[in-house]
XYZ file of C-alpha atoms in Angstrom:
312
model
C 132.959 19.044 78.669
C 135.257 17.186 75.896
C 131.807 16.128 74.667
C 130.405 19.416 74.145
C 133.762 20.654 72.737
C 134.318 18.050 70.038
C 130.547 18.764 69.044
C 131.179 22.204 68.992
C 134.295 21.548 65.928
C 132.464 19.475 64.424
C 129.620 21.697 63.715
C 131.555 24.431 63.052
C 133.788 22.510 60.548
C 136.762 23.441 62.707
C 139.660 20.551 62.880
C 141.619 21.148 66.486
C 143.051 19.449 69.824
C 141.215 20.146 72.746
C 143.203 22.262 75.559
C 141.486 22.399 78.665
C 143.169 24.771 81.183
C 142.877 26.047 84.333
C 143.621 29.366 86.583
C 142.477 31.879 88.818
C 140.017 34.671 87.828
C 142.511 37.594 87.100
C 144.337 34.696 84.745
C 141.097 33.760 83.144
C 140.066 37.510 82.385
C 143.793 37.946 80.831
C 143.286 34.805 78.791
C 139.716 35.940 77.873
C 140.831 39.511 76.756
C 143.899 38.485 74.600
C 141.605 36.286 72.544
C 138.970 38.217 72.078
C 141.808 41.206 71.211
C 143.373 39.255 68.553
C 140.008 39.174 66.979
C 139.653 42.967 67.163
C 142.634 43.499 65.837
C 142.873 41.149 63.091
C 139.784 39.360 62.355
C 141.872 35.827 62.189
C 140.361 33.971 65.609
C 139.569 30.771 63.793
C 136.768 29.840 66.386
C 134.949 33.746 66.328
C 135.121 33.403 62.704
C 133.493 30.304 62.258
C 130.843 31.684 64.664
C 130.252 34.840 62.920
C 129.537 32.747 59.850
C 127.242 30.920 61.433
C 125.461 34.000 63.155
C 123.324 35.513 59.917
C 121.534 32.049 59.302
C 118.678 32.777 61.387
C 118.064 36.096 59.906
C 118.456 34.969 56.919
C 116.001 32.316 57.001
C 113.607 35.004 59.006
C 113.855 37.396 56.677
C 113.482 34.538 53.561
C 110.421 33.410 54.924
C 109.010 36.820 55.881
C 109.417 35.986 60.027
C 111.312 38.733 61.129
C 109.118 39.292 63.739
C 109.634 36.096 65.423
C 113.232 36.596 65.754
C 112.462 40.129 66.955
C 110.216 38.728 69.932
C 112.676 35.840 70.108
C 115.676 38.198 71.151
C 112.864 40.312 73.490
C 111.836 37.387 75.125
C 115.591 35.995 75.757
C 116.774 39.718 76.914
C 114.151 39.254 79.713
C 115.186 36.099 80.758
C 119.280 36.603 80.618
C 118.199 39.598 83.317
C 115.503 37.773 85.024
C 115.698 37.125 88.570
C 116.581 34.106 88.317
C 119.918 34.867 86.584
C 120.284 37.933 88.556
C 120.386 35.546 91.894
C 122.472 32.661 90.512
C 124.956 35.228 89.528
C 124.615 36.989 92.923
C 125.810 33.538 94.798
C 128.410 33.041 92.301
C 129.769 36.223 93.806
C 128.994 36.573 97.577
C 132.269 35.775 98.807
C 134.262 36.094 95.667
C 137.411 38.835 95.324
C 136.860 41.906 93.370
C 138.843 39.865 90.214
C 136.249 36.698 91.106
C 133.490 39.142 90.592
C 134.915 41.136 87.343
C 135.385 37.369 85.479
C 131.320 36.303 86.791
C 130.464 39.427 85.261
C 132.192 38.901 82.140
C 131.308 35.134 81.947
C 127.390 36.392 82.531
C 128.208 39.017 79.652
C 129.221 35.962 77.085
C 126.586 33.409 78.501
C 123.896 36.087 77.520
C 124.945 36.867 74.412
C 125.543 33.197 73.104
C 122.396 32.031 75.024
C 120.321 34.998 72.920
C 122.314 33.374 70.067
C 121.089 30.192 70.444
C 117.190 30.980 71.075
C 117.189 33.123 67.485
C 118.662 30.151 65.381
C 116.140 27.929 67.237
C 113.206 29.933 66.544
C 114.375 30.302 62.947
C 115.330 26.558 62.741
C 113.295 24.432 65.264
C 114.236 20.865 64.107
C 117.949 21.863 63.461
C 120.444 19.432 64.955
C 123.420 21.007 64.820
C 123.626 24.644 65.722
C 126.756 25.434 66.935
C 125.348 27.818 69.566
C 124.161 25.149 71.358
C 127.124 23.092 72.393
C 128.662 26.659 73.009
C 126.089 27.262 75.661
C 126.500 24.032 77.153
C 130.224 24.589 78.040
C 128.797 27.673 79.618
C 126.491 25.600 81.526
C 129.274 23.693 82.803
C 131.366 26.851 83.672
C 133.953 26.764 81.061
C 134.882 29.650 78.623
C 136.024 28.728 74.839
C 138.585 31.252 74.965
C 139.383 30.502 70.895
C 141.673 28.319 68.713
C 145.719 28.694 69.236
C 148.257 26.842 67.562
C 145.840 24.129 66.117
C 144.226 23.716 69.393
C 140.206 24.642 70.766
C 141.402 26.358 74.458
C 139.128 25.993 76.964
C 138.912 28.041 80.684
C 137.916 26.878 83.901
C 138.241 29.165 86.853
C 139.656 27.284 89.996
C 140.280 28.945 92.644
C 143.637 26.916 93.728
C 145.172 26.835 90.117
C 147.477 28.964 88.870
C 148.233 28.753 84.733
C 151.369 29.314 83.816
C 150.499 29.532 80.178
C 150.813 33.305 78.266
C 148.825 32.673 74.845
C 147.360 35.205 72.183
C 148.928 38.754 71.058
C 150.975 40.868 73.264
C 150.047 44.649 74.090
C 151.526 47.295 71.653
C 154.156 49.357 72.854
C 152.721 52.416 71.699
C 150.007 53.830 69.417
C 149.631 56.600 66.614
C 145.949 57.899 66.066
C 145.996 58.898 62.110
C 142.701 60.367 62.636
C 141.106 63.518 64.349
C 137.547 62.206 65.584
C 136.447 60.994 68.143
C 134.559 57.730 68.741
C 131.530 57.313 70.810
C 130.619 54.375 72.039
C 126.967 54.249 73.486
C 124.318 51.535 73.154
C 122.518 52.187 69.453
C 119.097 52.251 71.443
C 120.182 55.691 73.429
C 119.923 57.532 69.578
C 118.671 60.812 70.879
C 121.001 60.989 73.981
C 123.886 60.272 71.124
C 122.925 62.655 68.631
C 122.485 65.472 71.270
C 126.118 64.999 72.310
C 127.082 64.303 69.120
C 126.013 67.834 68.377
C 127.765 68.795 71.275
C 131.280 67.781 69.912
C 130.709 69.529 66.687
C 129.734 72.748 68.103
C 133.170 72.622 69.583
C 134.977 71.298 66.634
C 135.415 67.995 67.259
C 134.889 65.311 64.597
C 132.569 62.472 65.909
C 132.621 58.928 64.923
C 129.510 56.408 65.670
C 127.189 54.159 63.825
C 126.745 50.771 62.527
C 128.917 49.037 60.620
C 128.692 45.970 57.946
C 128.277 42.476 59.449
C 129.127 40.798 55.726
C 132.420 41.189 57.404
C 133.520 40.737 61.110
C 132.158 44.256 62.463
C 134.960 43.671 65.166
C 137.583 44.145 62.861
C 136.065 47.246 61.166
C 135.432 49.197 64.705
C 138.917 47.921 66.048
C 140.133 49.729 62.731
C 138.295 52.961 64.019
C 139.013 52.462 67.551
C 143.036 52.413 67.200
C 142.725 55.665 64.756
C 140.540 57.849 66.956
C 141.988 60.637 68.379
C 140.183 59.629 71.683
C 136.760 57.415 73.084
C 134.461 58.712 74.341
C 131.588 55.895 75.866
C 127.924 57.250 76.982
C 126.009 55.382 79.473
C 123.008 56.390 81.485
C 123.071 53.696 83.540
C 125.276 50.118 84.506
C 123.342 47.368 84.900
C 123.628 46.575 88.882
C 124.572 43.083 88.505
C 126.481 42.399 85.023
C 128.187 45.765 84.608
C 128.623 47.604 80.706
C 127.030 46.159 77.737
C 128.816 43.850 76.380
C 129.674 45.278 72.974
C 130.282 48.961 74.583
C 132.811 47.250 76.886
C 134.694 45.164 74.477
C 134.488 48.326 72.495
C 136.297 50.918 75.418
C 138.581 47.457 76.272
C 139.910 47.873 73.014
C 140.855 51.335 72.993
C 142.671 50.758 76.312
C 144.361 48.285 74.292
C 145.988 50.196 71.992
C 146.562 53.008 74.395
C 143.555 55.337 73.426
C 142.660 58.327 75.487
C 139.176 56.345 76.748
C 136.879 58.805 79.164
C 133.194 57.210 80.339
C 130.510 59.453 80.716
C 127.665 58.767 83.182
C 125.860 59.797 86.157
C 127.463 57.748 88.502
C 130.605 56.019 88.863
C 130.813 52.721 87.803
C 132.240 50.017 89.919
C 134.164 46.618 88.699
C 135.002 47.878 85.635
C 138.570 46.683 84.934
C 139.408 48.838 82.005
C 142.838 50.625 82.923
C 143.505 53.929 81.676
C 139.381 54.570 81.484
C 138.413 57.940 83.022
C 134.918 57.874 84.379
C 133.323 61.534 84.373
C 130.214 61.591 85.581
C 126.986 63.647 84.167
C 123.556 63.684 84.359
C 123.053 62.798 80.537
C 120.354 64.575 79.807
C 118.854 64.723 76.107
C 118.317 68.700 75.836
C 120.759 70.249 77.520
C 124.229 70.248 76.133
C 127.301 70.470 78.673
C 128.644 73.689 79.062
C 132.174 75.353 78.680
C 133.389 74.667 81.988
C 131.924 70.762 81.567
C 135.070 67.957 82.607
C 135.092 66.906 79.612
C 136.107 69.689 77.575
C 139.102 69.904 79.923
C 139.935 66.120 79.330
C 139.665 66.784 75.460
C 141.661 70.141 75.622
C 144.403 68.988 77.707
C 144.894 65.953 74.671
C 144.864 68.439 72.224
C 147.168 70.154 73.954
């Protein structure tokens, strides 16, 4: 672990201590979210920043080269494997006799282990006799079941879930008290590959006045900054979904995305065809709906009456 961790500075170019705590699961998902939150919210996590620099190399080099398609098939063939089986059951025993907060911080420590291993398989493919990418003492804490939560007060923090421990620590940015939407949209949050299902309720919105918000933004820059930016001036979210994966829950970017608007206090409504269990985003309202691509909702739909009753 203090292996992989001092590896993991040093190819990042990051100079830090190395704080290795410990807690229970509800303590490591508050630890987990305030980190990632001050990154949303300011773009100044040294660690996520040095990360995100590092993240365009191998799509650079692809696309220099004229290889895109190899890192295309590269994040294919890891997409398959982070929801193979195999993961599928290793997370499953993880979780057997865990509480509902043990089984909310697997599924968020799958969430980050997929991403980062995807990560790591792209830079390879792009760079196979590279030595140090960073993604690859990254995944190796993951391997040994710790979470980089981030850097703090010149130090690299590191999580490890332990049942009998209980941190006493309270690092990263405190809630707001309040929040003013300057805006009068409102953002959807969906996964980019559901286009049509988003445009049709997209065209929903409009037809009943409502501004709509959702597409990509610039990755020169931290996109988590930018959509935080959006997020806290929305008038509400509003996240589409046909379906949860059984095992590891939202998408990853559409949860951190609803995560944040509960963070700043956001009117946050999910719609999809069946409730969603284990997802630990207070405040959400969950309305569910077939989601069907031709048929808008009509008058008396729920969430009209959500959206009214804000208005009003």
């Amino acid at each position: 672990m203090q292996r992989s961790a001092e590896e993991l500075l040093e190819r990042l170019d990051i100079s830090a201590n190395i704080q290795i705590m410990t807690g229970n699961a509800r303590q490591g998902l508050e630890h987990e979210r305030r980190f990632r939150l001050s990154w949303w919210m300011n773009g100044e996590e040294p660690l996520r920043a040095a990360l995100h620099r590092a993240k365009p190399r191998a799509s650079q080099s692809a696309f220099a080269k004229h290889k895109e398609v190899l890192l295309t098939d590269t994040w294919k063939q890891m997409e398959r494997l982070t929801s193979s089986q195999r993961w599928r059951k290793h997370f499953r025993v993880l979780t057997r006799q865990s509480s509902l907060d043990g089984q909310v911080y697997v599924q968020r420590f799958f969430r980050i282990a997929q991403l980062f291993w995807n990560r790591a398989a792209r830079r390879h493919a792009a760079f196979p006799t590279e030595s140090s990418s960073p993604f690859t003492p990254f995944i190796a804490l993951l391997a040994c079941g710790v979470v980089p939560l981030g850097c703090h007060n010149g130090a690299l923090w590191l999580f490890v879930w332990d049942k009998a421990s209980r941190s006493t620590l309270d690092i990263g940015p405190a809630p707001p008290s309040s929040r003013h939407f300057t805006q009068d949209y409102i953002f959807f949050s969906a996964p980019f590959r559901e286009a049509a299902l988003t445009e049709t309720w997209r065209e929903a919105f409009h037809a009943k006045g409502w501004k709509t918000l959702h597409g990509p933004v610039s990755e020169e820059a931290p996109p988590e900054f930018a959509l935080g930016k959006q997020i806290s001036e929305a008038a509400a979210v509003v996240g589409l979904l046909r379906e949860a994966d059984p095992d590891f829950g939202l998408p990853w970017w559409m949860y951190q995305e609803l995560d944040c608007a509960c963070f700043f206090k956001c009117p946050v409504a999910l719609i999809s065809p069946a409730k969603i269990s284990n997802v630990d985003l207070s405040g959400l309202r969950q309305i569910s709906d077939a989601l069907g691509t031709q048929n808008a909702p009509g008058d008396e739909h729920e969430i009209w009456q959500w959206l009214n009753g804000l208005a009003a």
